[in-house]
JSON list of C-alpha atoms and ligand atoms in Angstrom, two decimals:
[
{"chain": "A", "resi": 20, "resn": "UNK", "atom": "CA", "xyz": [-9.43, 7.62, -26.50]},
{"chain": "A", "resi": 21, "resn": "UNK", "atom": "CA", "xyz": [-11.71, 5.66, -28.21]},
{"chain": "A", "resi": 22, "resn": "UNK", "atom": "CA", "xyz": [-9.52, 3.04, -29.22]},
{"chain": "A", "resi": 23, "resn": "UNK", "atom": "CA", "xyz": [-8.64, 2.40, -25.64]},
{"chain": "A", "resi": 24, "resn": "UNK", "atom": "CA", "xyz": [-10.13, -1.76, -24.64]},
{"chain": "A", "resi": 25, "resn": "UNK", "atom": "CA", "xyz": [-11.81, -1.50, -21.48]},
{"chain": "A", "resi": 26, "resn": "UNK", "atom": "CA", "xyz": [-11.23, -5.02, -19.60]},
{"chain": "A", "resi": 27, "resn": "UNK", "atom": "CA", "xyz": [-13.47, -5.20, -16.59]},
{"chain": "A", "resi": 28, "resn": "UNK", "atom": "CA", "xyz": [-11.98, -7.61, -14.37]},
{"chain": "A", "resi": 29, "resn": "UNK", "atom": "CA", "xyz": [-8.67, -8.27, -13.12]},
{"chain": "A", "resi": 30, "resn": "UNK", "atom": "CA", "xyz": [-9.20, -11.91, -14.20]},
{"chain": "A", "resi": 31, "resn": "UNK", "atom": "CA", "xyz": [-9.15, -10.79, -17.88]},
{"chain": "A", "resi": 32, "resn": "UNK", "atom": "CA", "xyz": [-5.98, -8.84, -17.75]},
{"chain": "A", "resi": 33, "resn": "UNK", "atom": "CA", "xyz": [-4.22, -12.01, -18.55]},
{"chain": "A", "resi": 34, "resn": "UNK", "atom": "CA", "xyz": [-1.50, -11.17, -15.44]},
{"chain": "A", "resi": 35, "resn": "UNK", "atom": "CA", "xyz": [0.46, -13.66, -13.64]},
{"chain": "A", "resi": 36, "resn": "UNK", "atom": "CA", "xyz": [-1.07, -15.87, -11.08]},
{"chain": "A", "resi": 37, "resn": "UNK", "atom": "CA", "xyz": [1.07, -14.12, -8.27]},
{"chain": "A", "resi": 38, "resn": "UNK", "atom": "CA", "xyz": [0.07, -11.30, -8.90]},
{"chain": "A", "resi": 39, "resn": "UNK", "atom": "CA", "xyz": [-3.37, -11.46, -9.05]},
{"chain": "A", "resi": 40, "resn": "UNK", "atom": "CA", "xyz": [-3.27, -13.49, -6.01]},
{"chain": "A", "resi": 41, "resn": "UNK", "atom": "CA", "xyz": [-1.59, -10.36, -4.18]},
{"chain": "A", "resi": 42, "resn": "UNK", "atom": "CA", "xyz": [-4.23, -8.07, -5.67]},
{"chain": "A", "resi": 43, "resn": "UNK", "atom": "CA", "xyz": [-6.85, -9.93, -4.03]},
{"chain": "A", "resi": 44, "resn": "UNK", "atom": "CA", "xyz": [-4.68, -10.03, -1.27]},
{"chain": "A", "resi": 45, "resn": "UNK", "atom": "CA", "xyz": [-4.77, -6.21, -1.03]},
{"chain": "A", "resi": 46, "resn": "UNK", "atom": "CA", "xyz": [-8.46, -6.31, -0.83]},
{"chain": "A", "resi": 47, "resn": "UNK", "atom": "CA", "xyz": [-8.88, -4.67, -5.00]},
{"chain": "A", "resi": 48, "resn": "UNK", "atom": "CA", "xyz": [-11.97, -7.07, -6.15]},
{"chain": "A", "resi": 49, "resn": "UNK", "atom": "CA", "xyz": [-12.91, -5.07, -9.15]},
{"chain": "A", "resi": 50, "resn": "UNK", "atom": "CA", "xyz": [-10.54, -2.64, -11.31]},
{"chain": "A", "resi": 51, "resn": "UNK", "atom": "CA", "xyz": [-11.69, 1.07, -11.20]},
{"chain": "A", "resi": 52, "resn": "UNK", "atom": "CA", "xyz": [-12.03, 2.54, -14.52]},
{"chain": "A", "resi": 53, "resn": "UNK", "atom": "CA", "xyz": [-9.07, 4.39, -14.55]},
{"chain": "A", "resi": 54, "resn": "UNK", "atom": "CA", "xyz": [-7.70, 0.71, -13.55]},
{"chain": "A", "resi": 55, "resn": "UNK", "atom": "CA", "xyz": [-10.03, -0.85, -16.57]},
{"chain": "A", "resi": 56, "resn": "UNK", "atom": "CA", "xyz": [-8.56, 1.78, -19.36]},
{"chain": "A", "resi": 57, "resn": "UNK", "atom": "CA", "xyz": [-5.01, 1.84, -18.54]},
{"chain": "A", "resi": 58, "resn": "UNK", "atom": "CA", "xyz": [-3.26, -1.37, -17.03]},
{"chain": "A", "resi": 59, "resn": "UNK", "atom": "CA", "xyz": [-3.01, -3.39, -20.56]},
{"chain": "A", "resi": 60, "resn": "UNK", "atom": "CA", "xyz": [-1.71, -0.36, -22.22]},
{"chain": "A", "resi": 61, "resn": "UNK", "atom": "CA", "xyz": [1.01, -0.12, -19.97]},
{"chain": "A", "resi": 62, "resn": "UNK", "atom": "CA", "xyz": [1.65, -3.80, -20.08]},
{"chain": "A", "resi": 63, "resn": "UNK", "atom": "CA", "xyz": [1.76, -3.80, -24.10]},
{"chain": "A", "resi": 64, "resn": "UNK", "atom": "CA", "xyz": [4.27, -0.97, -23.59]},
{"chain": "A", "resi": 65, "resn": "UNK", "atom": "CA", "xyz": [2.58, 2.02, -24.56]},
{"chain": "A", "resi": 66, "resn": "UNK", "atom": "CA", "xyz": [3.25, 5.31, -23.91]},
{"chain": "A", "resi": 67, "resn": "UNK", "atom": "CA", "xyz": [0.72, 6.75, -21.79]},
{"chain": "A", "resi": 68, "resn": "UNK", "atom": "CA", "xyz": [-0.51, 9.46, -19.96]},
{"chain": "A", "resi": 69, "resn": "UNK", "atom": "CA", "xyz": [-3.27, 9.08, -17.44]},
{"chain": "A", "resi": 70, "resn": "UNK", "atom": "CA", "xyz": [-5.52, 11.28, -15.84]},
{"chain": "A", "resi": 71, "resn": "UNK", "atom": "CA", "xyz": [-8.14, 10.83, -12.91]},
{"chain": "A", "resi": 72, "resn": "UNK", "atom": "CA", "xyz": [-9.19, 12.34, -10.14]},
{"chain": "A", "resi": 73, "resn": "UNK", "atom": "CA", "xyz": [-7.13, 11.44, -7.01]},
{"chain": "A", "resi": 74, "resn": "UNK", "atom": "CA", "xyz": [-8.87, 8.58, -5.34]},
{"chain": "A", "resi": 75, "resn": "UNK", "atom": "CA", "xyz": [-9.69, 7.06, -8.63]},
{"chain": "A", "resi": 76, "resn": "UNK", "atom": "CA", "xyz": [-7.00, 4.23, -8.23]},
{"chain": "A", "resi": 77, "resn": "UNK", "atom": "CA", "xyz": [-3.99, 5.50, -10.07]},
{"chain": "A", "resi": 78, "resn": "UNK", "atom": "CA", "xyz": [-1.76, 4.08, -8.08]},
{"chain": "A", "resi": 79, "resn": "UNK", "atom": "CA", "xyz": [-2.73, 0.18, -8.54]},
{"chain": "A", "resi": 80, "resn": "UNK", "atom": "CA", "xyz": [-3.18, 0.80, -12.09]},
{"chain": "A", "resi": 81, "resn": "UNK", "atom": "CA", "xyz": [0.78, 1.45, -12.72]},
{"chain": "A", "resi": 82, "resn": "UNK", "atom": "CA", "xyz": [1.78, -0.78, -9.52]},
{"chain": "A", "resi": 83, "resn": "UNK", "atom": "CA", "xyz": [-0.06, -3.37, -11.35]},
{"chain": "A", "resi": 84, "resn": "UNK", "atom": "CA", "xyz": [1.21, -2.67, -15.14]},
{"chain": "A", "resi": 85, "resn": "UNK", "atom": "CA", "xyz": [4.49, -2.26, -13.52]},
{"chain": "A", "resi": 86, "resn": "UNK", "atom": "CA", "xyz": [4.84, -5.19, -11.53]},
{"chain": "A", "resi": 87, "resn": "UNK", "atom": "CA", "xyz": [3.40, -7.66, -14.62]},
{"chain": "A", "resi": 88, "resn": "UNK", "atom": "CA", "xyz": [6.46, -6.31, -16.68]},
{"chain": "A", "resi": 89, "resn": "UNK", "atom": "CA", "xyz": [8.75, -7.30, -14.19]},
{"chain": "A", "resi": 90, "resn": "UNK", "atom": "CA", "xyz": [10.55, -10.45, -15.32]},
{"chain": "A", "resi": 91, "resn": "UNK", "atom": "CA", "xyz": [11.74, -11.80, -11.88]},
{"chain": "A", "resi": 92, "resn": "UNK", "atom": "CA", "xyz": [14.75, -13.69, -13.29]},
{"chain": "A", "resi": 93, "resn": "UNK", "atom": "CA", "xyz": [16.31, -10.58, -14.71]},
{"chain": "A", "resi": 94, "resn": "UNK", "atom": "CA", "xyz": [18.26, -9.00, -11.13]},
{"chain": "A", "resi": 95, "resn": "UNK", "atom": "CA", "xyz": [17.99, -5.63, -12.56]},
{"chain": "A", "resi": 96, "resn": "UNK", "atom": "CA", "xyz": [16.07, -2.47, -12.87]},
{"chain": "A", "resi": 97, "resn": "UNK", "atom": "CA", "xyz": [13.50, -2.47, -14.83]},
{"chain": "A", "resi": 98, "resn": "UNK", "atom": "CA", "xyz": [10.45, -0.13, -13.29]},
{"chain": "A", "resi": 99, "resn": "UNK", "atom": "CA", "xyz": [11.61, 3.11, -12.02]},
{"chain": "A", "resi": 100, "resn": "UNK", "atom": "CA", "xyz": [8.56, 4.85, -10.36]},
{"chain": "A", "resi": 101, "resn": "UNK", "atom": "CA", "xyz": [9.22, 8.86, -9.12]},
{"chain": "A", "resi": 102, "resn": "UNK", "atom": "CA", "xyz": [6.91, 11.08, -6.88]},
{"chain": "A", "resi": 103, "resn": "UNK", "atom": "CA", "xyz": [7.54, 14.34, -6.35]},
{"chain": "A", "resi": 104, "resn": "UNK", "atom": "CA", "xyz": [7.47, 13.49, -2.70]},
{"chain": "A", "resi": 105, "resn": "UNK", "atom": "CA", "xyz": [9.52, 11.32, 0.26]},
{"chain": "A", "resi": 106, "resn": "UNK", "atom": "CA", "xyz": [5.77, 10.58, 1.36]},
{"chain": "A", "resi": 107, "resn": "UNK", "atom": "CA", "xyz": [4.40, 9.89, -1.82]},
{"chain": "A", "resi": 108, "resn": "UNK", "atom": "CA", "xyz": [7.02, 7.92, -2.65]},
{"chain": "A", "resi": 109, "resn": "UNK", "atom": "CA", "xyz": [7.21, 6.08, 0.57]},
{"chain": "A", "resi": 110, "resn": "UNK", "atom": "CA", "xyz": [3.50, 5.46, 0.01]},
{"chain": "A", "resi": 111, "resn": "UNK", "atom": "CA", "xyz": [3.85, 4.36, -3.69]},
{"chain": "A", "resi": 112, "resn": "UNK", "atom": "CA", "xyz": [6.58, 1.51, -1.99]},
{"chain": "A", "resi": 113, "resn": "UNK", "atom": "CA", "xyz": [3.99, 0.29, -0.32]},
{"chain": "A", "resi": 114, "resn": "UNK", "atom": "CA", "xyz": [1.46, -0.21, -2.35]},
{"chain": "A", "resi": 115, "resn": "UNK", "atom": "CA", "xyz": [4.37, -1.98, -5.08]},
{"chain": "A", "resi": 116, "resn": "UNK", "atom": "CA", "xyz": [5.64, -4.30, -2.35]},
{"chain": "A", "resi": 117, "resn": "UNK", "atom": "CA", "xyz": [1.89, -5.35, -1.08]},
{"chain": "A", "resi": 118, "resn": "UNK", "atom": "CA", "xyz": [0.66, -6.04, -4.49]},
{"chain": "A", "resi": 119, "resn": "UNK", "atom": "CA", "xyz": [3.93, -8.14, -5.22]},
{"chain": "A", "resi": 120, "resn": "UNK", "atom": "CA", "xyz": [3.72, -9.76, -2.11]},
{"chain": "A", "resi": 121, "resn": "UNK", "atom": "CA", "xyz": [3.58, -13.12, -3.82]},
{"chain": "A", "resi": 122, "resn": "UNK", "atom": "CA", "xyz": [6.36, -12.26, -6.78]},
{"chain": "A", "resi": 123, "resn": "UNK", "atom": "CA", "xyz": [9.54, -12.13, -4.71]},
{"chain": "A", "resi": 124, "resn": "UNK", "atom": "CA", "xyz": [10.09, -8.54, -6.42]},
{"chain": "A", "resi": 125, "resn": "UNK", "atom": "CA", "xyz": [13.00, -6.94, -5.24]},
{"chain": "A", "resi": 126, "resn": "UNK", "atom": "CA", "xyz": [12.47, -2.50, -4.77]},
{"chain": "A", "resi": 127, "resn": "UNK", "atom": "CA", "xyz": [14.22, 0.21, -3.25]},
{"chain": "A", "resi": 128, "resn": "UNK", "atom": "CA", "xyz": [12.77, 3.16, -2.08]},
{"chain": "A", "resi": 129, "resn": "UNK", "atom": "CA", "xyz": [15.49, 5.89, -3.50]},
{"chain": "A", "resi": 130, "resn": "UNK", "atom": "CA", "xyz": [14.58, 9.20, -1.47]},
{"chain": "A", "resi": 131, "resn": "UNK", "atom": "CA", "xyz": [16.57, 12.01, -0.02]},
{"chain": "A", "resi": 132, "resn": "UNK", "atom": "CA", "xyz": [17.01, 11.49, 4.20]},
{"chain": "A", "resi": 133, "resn": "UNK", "atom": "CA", "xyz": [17.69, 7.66, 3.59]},
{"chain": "A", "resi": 134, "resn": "UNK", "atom": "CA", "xyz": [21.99, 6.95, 4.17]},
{"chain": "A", "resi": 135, "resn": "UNK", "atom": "CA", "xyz": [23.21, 7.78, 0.69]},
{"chain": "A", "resi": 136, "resn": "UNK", "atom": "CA", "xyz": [25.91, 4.93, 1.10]},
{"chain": "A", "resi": 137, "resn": "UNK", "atom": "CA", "xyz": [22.52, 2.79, 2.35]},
{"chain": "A", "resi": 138, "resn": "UNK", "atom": "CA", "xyz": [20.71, 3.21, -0.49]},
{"chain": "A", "resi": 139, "resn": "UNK", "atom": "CA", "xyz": [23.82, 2.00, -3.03]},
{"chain": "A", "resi": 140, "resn": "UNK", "atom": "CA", "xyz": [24.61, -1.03, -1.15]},
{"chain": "A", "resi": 141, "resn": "UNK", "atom": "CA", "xyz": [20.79, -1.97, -1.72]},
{"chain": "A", "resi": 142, "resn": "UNK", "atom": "CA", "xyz": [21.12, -1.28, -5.19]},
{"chain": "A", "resi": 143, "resn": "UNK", "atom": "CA", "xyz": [24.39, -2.92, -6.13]},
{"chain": "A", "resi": 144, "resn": "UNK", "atom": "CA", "xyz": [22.73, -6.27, -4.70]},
{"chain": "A", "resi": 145, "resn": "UNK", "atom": "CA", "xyz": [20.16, -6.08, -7.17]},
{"chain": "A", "resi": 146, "resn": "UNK", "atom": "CA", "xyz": [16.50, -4.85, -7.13]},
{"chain": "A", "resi": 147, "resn": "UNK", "atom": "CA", "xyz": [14.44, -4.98, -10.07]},
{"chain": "A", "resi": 148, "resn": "UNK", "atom": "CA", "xyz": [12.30, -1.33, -9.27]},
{"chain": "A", "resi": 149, "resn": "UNK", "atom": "CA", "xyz": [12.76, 1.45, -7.72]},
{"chain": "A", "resi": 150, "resn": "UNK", "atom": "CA", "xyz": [10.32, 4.22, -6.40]},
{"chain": "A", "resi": 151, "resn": "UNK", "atom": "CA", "xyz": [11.56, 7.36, -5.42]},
{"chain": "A", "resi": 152, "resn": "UNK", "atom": "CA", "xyz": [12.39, 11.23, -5.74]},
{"chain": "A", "resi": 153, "resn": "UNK", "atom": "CA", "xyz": [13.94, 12.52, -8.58]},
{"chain": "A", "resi": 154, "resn": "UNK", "atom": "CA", "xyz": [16.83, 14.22, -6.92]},
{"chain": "A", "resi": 155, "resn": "UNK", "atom": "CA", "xyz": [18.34, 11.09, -4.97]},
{"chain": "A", "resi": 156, "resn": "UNK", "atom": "CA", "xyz": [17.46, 8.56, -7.78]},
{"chain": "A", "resi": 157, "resn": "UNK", "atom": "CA", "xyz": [19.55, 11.01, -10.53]},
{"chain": "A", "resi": 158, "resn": "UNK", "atom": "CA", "xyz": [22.07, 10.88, -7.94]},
{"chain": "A", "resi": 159, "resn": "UNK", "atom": "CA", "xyz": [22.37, 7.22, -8.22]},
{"chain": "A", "resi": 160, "resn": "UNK", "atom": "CA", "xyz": [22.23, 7.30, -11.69]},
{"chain": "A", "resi": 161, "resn": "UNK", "atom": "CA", "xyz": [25.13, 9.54, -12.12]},
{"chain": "A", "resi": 162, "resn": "UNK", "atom": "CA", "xyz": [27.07, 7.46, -9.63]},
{"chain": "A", "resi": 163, "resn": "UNK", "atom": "CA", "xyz": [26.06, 4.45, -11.50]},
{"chain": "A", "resi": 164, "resn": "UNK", "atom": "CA", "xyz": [25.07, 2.76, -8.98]},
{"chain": "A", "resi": 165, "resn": "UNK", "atom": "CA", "xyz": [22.63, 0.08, -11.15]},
{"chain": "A", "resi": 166, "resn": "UNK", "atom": "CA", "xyz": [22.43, -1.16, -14.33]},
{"chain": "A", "resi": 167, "resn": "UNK", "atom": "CA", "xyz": [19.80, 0.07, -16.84]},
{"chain": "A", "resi": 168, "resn": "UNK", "atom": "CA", "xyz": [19.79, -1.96, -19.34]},
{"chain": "A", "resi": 169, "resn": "UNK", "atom": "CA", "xyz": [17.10, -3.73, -18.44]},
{"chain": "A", "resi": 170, "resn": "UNK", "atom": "CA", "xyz": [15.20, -0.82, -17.93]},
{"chain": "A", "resi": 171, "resn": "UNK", "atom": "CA", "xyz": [10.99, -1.39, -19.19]},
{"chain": "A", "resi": 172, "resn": "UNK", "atom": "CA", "xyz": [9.05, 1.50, -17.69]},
{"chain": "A", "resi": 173, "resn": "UNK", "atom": "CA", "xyz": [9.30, 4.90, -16.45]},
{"chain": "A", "resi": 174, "resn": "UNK", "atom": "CA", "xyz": [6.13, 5.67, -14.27]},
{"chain": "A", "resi": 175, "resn": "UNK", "atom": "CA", "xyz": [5.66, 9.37, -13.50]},
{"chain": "A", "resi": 176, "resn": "UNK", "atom": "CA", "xyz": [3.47, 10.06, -11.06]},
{"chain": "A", "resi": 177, "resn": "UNK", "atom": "CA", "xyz": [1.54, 12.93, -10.19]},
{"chain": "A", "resi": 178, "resn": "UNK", "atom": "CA", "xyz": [3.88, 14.69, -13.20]},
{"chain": "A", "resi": 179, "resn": "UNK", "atom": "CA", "xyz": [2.00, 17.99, -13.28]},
{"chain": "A", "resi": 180, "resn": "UNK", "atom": "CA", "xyz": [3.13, 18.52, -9.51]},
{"chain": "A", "resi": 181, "resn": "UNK", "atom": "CA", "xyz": [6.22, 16.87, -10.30]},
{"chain": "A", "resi": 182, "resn": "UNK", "atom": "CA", "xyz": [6.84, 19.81, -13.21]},
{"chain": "A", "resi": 183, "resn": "UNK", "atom": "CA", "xyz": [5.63, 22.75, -10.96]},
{"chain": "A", "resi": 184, "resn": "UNK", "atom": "CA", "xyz": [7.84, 21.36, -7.77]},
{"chain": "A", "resi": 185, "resn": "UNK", "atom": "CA", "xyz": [10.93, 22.41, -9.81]},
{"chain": "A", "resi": 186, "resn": "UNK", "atom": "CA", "xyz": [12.16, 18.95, -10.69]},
{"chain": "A", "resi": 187, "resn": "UNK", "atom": "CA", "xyz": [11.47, 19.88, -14.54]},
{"chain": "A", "resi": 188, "resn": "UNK", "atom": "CA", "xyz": [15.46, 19.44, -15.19]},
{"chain": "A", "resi": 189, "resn": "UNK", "atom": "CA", "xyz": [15.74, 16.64, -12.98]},
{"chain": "A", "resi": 190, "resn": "UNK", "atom": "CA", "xyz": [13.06, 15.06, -14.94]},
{"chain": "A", "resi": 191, "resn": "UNK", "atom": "CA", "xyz": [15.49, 15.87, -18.34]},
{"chain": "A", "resi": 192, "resn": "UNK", "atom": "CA", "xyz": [18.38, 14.33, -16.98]},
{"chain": "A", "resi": 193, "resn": "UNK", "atom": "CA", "xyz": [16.75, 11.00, -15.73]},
{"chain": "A", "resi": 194, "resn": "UNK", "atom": "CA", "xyz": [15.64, 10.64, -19.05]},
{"chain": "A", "resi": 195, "resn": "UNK", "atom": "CA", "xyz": [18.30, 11.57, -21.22]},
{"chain": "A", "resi": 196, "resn": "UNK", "atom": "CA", "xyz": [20.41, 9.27, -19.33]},
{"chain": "A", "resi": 197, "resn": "UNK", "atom": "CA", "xyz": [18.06, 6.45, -19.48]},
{"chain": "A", "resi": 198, "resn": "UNK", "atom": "CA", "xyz": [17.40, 7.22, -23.50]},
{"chain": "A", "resi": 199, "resn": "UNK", "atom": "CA", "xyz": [21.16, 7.14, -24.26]},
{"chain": "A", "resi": 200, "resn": "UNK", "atom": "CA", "xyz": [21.45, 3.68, -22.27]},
{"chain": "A", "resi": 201, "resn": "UNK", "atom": "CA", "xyz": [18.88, 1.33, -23.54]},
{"chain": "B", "resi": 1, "resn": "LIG", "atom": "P1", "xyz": [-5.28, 6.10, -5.40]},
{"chain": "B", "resi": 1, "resn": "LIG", "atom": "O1", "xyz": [-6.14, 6.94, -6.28]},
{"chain": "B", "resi": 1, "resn": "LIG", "atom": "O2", "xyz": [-4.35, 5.23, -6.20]},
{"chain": "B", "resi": 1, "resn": "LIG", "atom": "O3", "xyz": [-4.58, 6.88, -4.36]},
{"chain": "B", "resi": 1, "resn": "LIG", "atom": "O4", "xyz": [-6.25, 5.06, -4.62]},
{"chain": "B", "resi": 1, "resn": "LIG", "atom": "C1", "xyz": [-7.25, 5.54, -3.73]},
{"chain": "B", "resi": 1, "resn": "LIG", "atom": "C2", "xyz": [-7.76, 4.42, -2.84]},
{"chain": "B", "resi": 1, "resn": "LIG", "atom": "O5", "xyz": [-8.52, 3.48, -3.60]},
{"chain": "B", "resi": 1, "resn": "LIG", "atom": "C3", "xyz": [-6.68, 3.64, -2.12]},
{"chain": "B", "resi": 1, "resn": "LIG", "atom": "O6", "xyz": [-7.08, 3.46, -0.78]},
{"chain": "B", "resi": 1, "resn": "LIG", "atom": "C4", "xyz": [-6.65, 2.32, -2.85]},
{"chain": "B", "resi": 1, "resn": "LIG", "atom": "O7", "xyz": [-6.24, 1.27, -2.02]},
{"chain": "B", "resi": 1, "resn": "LIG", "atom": "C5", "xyz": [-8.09, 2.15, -3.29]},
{"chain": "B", "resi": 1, "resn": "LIG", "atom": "N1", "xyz": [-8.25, 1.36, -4.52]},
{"chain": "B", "resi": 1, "resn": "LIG", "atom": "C6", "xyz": [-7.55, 1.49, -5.66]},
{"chain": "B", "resi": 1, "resn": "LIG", "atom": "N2", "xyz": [-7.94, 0.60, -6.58]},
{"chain": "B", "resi": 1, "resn": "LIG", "atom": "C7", "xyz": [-8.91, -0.14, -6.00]},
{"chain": "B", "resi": 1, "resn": "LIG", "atom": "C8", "xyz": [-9.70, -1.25, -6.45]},
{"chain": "B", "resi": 1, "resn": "LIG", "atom": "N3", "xyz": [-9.59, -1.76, -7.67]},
{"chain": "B", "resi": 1, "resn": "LIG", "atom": "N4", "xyz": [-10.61, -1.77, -5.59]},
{"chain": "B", "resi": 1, "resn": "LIG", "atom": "C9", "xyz": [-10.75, -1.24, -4.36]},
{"chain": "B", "resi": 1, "resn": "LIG", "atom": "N5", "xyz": [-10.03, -0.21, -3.87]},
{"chain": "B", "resi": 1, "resn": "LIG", "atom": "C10", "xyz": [-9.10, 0.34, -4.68]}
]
């Protein structure tokens, strides 16, 4: 851990004008430390795992690594973010679409309940993330309903209740599928 660069304002996180425009938009002045440790390690492409107490800000801190990897000229997926709920994801979408307010970013929200012929005519236009559950978002995959090739990150949040909510071979899938297409 000790090799991890803390960078103290959002200012110094080098991200793209829009985008810090919509996070001081959203009302985030200062990064929280979990914000401070792990955004540029997620925008240098890392692998990471992140842990924090809820309420700490994990949420920002991949919507913001996420949404500074996003090359808006590419109209593919390239962030795929899954909760292990429809709420959590719903919530997630949120908090992606506010803080790319100014970016023109293009999401779905990929979650069981929403039309299933809904959700692919969303996708086959083009979105360049999606946030969602596990179940529906394999679904789509297996129907190959977008193109990965573009793919950048896979966010897992909240992946210890993701693992115990029986999604474990969901989890497998998504990313053997994604590994063998990149
Ligand atoms: P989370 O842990 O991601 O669920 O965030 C908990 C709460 O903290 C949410 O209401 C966020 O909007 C808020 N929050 C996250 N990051 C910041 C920040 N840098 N400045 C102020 N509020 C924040």
């Amino acid at each position: 851990m000790s090799d991890i660069v803390t960078v103290e304002k959002f200012d110094e996180m080098n991200l793209k004008d829009k985008l810090l425009r919509g996070i001081y938009g959203y009302g985030f002045e200062k990064p929280s430390t979990i914000q401070q440790k792990s955004i540029l390690p997620l925008i240098m492409g890392k692998d990471l795992i992140a842990q924090a107490q809820s309420g700490s800000g994990k949420t920002g801190a991949f919507c913001i690594g996420a949404l500074e990897k996003i090359d808006i000229n590419i109209n593919n997926v390239q962030v795929i973010i899954l909760s292990h709920t429809k709420e959590l994801a719903r919530q997630t979408h949120n908090v992606f679409n506010e803080l790319g307010d100014f970016l023109n970013i293009k999401t779905a929200l990929v979650i069981g309940g929403i039309n299933i012929d809904e959700s692919k005519k969303i996708l086959q236009k083009g979105v360049h993330a999606i946030i969602g559950t596990p179940g529906r978002i394999l679904h789509m995959l297996n129907d190959k309903c977008f193109n990965i090739k573009k793919m950048k990150i896979l966010i897992i949040d909240e992946a210890d209740e993701l693992l115990s909510s029986g999604f474990e071979e969901q989890l497998k899938n998504i990313i053997e599928i994604l590994d063998n297409n990149i």
